[in-house]
Coordinates of C-alpha atoms and ligand atoms in Angstrom, one line a residue:
X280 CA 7.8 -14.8 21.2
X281 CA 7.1 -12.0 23.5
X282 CA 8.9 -9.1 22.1
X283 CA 9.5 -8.6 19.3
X284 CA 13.1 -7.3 18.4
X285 CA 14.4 -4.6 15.5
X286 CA 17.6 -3.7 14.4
X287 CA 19.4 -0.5 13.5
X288 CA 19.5 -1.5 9.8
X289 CA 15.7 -2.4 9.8
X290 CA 12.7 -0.3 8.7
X291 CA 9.1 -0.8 9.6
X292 CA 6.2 0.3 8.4
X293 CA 3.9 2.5 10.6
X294 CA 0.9 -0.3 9.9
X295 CA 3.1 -2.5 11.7
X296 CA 4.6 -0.2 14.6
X297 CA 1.3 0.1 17.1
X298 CA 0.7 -3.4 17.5
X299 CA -0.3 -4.0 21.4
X300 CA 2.5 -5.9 23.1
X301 CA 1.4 -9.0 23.0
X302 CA 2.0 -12.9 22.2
X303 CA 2.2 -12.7 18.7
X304 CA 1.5 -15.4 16.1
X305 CA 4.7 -16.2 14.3
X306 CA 4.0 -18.7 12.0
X307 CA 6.8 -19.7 10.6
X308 CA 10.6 -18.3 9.3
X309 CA 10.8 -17.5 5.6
X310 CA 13.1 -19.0 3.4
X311 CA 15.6 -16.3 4.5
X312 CA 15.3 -16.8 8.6
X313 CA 12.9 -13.9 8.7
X314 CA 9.7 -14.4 11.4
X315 CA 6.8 -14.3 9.6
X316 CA 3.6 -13.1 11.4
X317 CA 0.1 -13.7 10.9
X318 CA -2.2 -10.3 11.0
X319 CA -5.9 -9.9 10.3
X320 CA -7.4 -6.0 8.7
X321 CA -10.2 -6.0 9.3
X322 CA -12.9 -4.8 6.5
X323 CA -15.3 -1.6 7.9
X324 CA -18.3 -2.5 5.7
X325 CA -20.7 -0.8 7.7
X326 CA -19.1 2.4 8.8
X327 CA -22.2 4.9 8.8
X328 CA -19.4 7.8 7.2
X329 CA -19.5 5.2 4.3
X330 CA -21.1 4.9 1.3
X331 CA -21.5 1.0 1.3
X332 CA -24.8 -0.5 2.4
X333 CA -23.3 -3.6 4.4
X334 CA -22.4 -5.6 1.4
X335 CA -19.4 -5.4 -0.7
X336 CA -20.5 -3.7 -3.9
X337 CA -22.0 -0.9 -2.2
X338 CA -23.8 2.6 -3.2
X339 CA -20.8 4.6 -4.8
X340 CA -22.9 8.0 -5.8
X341 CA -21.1 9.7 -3.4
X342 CA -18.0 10.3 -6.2
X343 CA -15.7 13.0 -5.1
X344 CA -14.8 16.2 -6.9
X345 CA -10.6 15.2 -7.8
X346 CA -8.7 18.0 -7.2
X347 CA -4.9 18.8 -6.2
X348 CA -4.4 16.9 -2.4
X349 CA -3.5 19.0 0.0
X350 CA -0.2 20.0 0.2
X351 CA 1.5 19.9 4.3
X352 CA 3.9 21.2 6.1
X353 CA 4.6 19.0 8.4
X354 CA 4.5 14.9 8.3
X355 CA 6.4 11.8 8.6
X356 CA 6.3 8.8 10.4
X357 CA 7.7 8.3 14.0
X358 CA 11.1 7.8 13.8
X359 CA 9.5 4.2 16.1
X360 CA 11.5 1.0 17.0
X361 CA 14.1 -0.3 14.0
X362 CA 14.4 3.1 11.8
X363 CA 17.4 3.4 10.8
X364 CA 19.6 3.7 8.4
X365 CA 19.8 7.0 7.4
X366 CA 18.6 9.0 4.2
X367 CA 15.8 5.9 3.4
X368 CA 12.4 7.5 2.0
X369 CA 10.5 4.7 3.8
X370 CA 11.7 6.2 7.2
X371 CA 10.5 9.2 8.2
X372 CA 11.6 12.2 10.7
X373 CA 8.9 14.8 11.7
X374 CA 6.0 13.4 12.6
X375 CA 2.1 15.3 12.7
X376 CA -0.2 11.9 12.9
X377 CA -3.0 12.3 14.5
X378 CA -3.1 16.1 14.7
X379 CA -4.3 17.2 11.2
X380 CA -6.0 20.2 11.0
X381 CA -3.8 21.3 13.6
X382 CA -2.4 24.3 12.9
X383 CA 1.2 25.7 14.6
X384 CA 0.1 27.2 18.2
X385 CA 2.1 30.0 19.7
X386 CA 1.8 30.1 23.4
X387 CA 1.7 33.6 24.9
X388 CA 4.8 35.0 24.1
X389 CA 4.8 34.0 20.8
X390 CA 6.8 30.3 21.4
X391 CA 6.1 27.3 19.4
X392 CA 3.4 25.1 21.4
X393 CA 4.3 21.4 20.5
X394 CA 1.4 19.4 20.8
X395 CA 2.7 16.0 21.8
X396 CA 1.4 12.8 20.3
X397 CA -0.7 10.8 21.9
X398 CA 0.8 7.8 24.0
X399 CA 2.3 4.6 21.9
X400 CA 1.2 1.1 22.6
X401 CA 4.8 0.5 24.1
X402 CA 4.1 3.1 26.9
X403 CA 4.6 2.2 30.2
X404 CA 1.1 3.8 31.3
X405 CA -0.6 3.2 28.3
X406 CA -4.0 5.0 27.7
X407 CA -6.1 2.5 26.3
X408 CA -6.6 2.2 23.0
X409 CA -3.3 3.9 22.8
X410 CA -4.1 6.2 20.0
X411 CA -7.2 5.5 17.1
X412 CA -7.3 2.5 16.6
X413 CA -5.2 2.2 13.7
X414 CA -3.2 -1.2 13.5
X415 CA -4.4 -4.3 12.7
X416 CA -4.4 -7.3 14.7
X417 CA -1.5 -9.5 14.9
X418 CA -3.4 -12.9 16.0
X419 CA -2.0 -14.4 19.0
X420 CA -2.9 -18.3 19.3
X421 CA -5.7 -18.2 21.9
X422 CA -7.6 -15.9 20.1
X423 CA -7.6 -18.1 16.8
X424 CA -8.9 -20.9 19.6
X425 CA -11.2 -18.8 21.0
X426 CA -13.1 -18.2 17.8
X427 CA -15.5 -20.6 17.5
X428 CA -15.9 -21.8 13.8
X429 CA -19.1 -20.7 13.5
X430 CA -18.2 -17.3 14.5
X431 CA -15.1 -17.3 11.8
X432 CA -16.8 -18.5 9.2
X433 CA -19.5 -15.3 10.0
X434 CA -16.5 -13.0 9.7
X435 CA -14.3 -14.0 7.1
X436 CA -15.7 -11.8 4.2
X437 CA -15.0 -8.6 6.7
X438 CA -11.5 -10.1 7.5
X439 CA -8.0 -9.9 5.1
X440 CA -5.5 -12.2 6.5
X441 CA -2.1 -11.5 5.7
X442 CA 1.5 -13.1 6.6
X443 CA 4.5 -10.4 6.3
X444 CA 7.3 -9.9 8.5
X445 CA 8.0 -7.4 10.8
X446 CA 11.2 -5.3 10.1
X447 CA 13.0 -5.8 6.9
X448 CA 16.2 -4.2 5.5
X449 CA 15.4 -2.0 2.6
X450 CA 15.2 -4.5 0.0
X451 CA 12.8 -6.6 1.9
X452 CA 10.3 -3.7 2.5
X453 CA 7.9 -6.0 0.0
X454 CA 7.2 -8.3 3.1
X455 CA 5.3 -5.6 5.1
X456 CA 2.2 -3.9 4.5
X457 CA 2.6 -0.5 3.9
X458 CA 0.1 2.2 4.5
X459 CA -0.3 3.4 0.5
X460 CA -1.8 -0.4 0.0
X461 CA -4.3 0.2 2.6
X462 CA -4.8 3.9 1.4
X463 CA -5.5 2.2 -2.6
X464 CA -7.5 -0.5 -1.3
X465 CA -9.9 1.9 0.2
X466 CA -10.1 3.7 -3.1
X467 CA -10.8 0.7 -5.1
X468 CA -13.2 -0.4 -2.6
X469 CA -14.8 2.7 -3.0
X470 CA -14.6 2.5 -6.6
X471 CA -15.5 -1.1 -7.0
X472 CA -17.8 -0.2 -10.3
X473 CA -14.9 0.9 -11.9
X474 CA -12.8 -2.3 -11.4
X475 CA -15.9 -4.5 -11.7
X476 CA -14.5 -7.0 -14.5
X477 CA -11.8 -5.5 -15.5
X478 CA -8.0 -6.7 -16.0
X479 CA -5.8 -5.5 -13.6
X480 CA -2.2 -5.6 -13.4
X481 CA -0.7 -4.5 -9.8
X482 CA 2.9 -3.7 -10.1
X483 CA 4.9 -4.0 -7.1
X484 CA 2.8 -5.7 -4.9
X485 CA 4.7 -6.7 -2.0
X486 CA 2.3 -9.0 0.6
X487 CA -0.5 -8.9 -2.0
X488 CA -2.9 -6.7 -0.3
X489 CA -4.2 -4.2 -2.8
X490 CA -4.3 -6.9 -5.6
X491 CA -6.8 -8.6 -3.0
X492 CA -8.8 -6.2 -2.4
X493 CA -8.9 -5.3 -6.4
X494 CA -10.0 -9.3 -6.7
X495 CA -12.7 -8.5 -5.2
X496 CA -14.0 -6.8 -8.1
X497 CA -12.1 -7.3 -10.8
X498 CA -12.0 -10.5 -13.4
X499 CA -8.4 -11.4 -13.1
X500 CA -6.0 -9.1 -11.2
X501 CA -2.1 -9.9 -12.3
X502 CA -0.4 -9.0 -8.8
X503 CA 3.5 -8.7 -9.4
X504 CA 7.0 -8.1 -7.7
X505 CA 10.4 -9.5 -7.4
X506 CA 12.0 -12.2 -5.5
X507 CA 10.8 -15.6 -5.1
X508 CA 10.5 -15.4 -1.5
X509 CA 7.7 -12.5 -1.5
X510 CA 6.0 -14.0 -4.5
X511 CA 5.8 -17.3 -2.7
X512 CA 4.2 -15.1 0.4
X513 CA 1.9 -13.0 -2.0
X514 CA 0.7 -16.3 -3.4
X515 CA 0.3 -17.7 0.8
X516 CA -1.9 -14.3 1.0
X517 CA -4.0 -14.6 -1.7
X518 CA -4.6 -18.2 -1.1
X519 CA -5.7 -17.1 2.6
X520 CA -7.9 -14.7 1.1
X521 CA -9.5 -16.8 -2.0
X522 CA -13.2 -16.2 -0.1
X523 CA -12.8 -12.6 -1.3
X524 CA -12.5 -13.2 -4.8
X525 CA -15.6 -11.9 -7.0
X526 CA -17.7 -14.7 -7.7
X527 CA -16.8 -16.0 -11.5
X528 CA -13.5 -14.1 -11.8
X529 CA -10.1 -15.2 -12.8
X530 CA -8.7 -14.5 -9.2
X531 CA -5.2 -13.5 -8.5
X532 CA -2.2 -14.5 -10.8
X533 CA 1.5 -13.9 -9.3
X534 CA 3.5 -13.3 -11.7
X535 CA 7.2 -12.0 -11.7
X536 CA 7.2 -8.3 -13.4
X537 CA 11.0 -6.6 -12.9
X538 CA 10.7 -2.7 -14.0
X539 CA 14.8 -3.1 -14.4
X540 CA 14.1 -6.0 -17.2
X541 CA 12.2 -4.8 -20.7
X542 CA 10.5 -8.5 -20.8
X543 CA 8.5 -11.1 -19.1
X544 CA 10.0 -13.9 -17.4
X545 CA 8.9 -16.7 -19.8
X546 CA 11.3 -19.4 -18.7
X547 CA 8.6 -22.3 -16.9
X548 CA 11.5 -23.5 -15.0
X549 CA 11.4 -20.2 -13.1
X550 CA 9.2 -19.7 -10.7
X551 CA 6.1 -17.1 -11.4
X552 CA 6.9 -17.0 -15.0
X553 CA 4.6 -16.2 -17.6
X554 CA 2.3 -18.4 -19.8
X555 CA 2.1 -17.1 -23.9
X556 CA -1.7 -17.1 -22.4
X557 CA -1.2 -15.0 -19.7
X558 CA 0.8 -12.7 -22.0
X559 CA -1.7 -12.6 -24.5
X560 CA -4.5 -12.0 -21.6
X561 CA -3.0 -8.9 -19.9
X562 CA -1.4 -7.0 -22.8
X563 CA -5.4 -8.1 -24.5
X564 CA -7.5 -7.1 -21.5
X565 CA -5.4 -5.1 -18.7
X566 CA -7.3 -1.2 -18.8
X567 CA -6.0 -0.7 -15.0
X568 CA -2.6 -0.7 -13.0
X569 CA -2.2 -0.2 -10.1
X570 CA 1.3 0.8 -7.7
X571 CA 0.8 1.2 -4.1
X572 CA 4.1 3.1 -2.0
X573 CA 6.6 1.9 -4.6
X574 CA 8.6 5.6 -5.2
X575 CA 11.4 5.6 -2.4
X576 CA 14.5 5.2 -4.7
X577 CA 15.2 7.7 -7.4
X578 CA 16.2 5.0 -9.6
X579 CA 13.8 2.9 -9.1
X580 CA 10.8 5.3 -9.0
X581 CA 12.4 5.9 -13.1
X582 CA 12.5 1.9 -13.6
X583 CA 8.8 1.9 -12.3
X584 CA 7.9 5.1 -15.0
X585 CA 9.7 3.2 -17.9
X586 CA 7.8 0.0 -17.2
X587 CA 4.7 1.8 -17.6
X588 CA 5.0 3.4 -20.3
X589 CA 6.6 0.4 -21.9
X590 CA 3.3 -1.6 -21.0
X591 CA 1.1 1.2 -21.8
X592 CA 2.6 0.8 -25.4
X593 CA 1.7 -2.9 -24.9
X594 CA -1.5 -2.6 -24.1
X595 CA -4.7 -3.0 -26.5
X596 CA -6.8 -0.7 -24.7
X597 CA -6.8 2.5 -23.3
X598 CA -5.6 2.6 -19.6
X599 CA -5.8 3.9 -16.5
X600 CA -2.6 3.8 -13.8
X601 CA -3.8 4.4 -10.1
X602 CA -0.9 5.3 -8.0
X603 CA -0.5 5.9 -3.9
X604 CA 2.6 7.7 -2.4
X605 CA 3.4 8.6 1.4
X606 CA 5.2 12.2 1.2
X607 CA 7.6 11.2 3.7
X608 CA 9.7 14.1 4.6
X609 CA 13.1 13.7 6.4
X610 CA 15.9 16.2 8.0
X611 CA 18.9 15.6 5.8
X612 CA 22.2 16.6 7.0
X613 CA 23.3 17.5 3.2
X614 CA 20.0 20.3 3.2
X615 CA 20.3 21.2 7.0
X616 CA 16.7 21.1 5.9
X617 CA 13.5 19.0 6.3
X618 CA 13.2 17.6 2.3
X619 CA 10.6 14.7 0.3
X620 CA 13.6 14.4 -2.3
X621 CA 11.6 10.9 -3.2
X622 CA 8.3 12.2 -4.0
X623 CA 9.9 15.5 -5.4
X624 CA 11.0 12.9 -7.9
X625 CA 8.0 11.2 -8.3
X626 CA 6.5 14.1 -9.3
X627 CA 8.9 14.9 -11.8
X628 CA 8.6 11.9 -13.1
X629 CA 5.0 12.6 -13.5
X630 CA 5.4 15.9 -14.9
X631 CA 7.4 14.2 -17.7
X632 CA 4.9 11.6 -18.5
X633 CA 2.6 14.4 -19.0
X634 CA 5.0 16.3 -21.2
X635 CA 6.6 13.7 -23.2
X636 CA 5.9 14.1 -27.0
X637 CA 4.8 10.4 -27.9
X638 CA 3.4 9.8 -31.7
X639 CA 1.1 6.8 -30.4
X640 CA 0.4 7.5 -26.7
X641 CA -1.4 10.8 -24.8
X642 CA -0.9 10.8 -21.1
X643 CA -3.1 12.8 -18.9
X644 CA -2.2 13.5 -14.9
X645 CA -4.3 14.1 -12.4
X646 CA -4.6 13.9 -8.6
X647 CA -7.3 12.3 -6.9
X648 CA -8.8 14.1 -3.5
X649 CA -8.3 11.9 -1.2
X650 CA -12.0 12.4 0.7
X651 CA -13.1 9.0 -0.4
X652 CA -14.1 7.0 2.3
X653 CA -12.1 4.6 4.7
X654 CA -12.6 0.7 5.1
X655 CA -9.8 0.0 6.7
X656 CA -8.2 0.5 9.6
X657 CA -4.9 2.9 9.9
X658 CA -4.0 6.6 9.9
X659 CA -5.7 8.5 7.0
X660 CA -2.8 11.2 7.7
X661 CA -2.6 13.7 5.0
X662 CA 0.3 12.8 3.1
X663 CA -0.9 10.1 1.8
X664 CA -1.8 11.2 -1.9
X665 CA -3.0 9.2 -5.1
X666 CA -2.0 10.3 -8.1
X667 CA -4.3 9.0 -11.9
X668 CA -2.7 8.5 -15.3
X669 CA -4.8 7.9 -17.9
X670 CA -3.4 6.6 -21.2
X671 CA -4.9 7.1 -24.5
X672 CA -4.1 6.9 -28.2
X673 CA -2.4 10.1 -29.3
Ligands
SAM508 C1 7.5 -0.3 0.0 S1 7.1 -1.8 -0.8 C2 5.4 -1.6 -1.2 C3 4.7 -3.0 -1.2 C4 3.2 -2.9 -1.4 N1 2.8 -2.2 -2.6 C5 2.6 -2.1 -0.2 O1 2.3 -0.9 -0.3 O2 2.4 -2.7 0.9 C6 7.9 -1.6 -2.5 C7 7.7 -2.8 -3.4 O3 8.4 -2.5 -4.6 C8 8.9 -3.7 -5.1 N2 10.1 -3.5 -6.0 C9 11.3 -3.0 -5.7 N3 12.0 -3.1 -6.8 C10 11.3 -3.7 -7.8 C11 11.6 -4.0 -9.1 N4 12.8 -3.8 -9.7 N5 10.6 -4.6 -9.9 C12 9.4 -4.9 -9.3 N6 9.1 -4.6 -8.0 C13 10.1 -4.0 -7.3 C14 9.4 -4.3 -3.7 O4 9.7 -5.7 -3.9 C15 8.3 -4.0 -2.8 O5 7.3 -5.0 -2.8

């Protein structure tokens, strides 16, 4: 397959939309007729800005100071190939990637300079690398051949292999990688002490990445979603990626966790139910969740805040929820305005949480500066934001 092809009704996710033009590695059609592609992220260990020393489990003095992120004017995501479909939080309309810290320029009579971005890979004339280098590689064939095994055996612990699809309709957007997983992944990598051992439930996982990353870590990490089709290509990703597990831990579990259903799927007939055991283990041991770019529908950003408090009331211990949102803002014609009407709700939502009178529970907010450092490679652009709650008995 030489191009690839997106339709009106499609998003895609900027991880996705700079991939060079080139042969791709589809590997095979999902269950639904959807190409499924094969990319590699690679893992920057040994970036000198970082506070690792080479190895996983590196020196993590360097803690930052959390504080409010910083709020933007201006963001987005290029409108790209295949955004469509009007009013969707996951698409985006002004874009500033790649120019933070700019601030507006007036030329010399006072006009708005716009400062284009830089070239995309589908440029005619492309400037080479066409912008950071911020996607990840989409294998084609002959470099899979051209690795020696030797030479891939020396580099899978730096490498995160994942399958997803390319453009999805909005209730597919599970099958792609979204930036917020990278964005949580690099905290967690950053915080590994914090996760070392733990129980870890990741709620609306999608492809899996953030739960394997969090493996890497953590004792057992429950990794959840909906739909048998991206559970069965969550559990495809984690077994690519069972090298990264921590040595001695309970690896990844893919389970089935619906925030618009009060209970666990314990039915065995259905697949990525729940065991009484694994019940027993995550409401017993679970003292982190984890949600990466899950609030782009009002009503399911609330489904997502119910589950967690529900679970939080589950829980034995005390817990901590680590959350990643995009601020994605977008020109609606019903404001005649640029808006973030998603995250606006998102952080009522939060603002509620932190408000609600609850007899057992106390639920604490806070932001976390997002000056931690980056192992992975894609655009550390300023709306990204992560967001703690910490749970404790009243
Ligand atoms: C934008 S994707 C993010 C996926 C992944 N966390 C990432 O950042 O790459 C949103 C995820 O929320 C999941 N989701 C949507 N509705 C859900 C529900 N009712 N229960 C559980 N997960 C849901 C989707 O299946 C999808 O995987």
């Amino acid at each position: 397959m030489d191009e690839v092809t997106f339709k009106s009704d499609t998003v895609l996710s900027d991880v996705h939309l700079y991939t060079p033009n080139q042969r791709h590695l589809m590997v095979r059609l999902n269950s639904m007729g959807q190409p499924v592609f094969l990319s590699q992220f690679k893992l920057l260990w040994n970036q000198d800005s970082h506070t690792d020393s080479g190895t996983m489990g590196g020196d993590h003095r360097d803690v930052p100071r959390e504080e409010t992120p910083a709020r933007t004017g201006s963001t987005g995501s290029p409108p790209g190939r295949g955004h469509g479909g009007a009013g969707s939080p996951l698409q985006a309309g002004v874009h500033a990637a790649g120019q933070e810290g700019m601030g507006a320029q007036l030329d010399e009579d006072g006009d708005l300079d716009v400062v284009r971005r830089p070239r995309a890979a589908s440029d005619p004339n492309p400037v080479w690398p066409p912008r950071d280098k911020v996607h990840p590689m989409i294998l084609a064939q002959e470099e899979e051949d051209v690795l020696g095994d030797e030479a891939q055996e020396s580099s899978t612990h730096n490498i995160i292999k994942i399958e997803h699809t390319m453009a999805t309709p909005l209730e597919d957007v599970g099958k792609q990688v979204w930036r917020g997983a990278l964005f949580l992944a690099d905290y967690i990598l950053f915080q590994r002490d914090l996760f070392q051992g733990c129980t870890v439930l990741e709620l609306g996982a999608g492809t899996g990445f953030t739960s394997i990353i969090a493996a890497t870590a953590a004792q057992t990490v429950y990794c959840t979603d909906v739909g048998a089709d991206l559970l069965a290509t969550c559990q495809r990703n984690i077994a690519l990626n069972s090298h990264l597990t921590a040595p001695g831990g309970g690896g990844v579990k893919v389970r089935e966790l619906d925030w618009l259903k009060d209970d666990l799927c314990t039915d065995p007939e259905v697949p990525f139910s729940w065991s009484e055991e694994d019940i027993s283990d995550l409401y017993g041991h679970t003292t982190i969740l984890l949600a990466a770019e899950v609030f782009y529908d009002d009503d399911l950003t609330d489904a997502l805040f119910k589950t967690l408090f529900r679970l939080a009331h589950r829980l034995k211990n005390a817990c901590t929820a680590i959350l990643s949102v995009e601020k994605r803002l977008n020109f609606t014609l019903s404001h005649l305005d640029v808006t973030c009407e998603a995250y606006d709700h998102f952080r009522a939502c939060l603002r509620q949480l932190e408000q609600l009178q609850d007899s057992q529970l106390r639920f604490a907010v806070e932001p976390v500066e997002a000056a931690f450092p980056q192992h992975l490679e894609y655009e550390r652009i300023r709306q990204l934001e992560l967001w703690k709650i910490f749970v404790e008995p009243g």
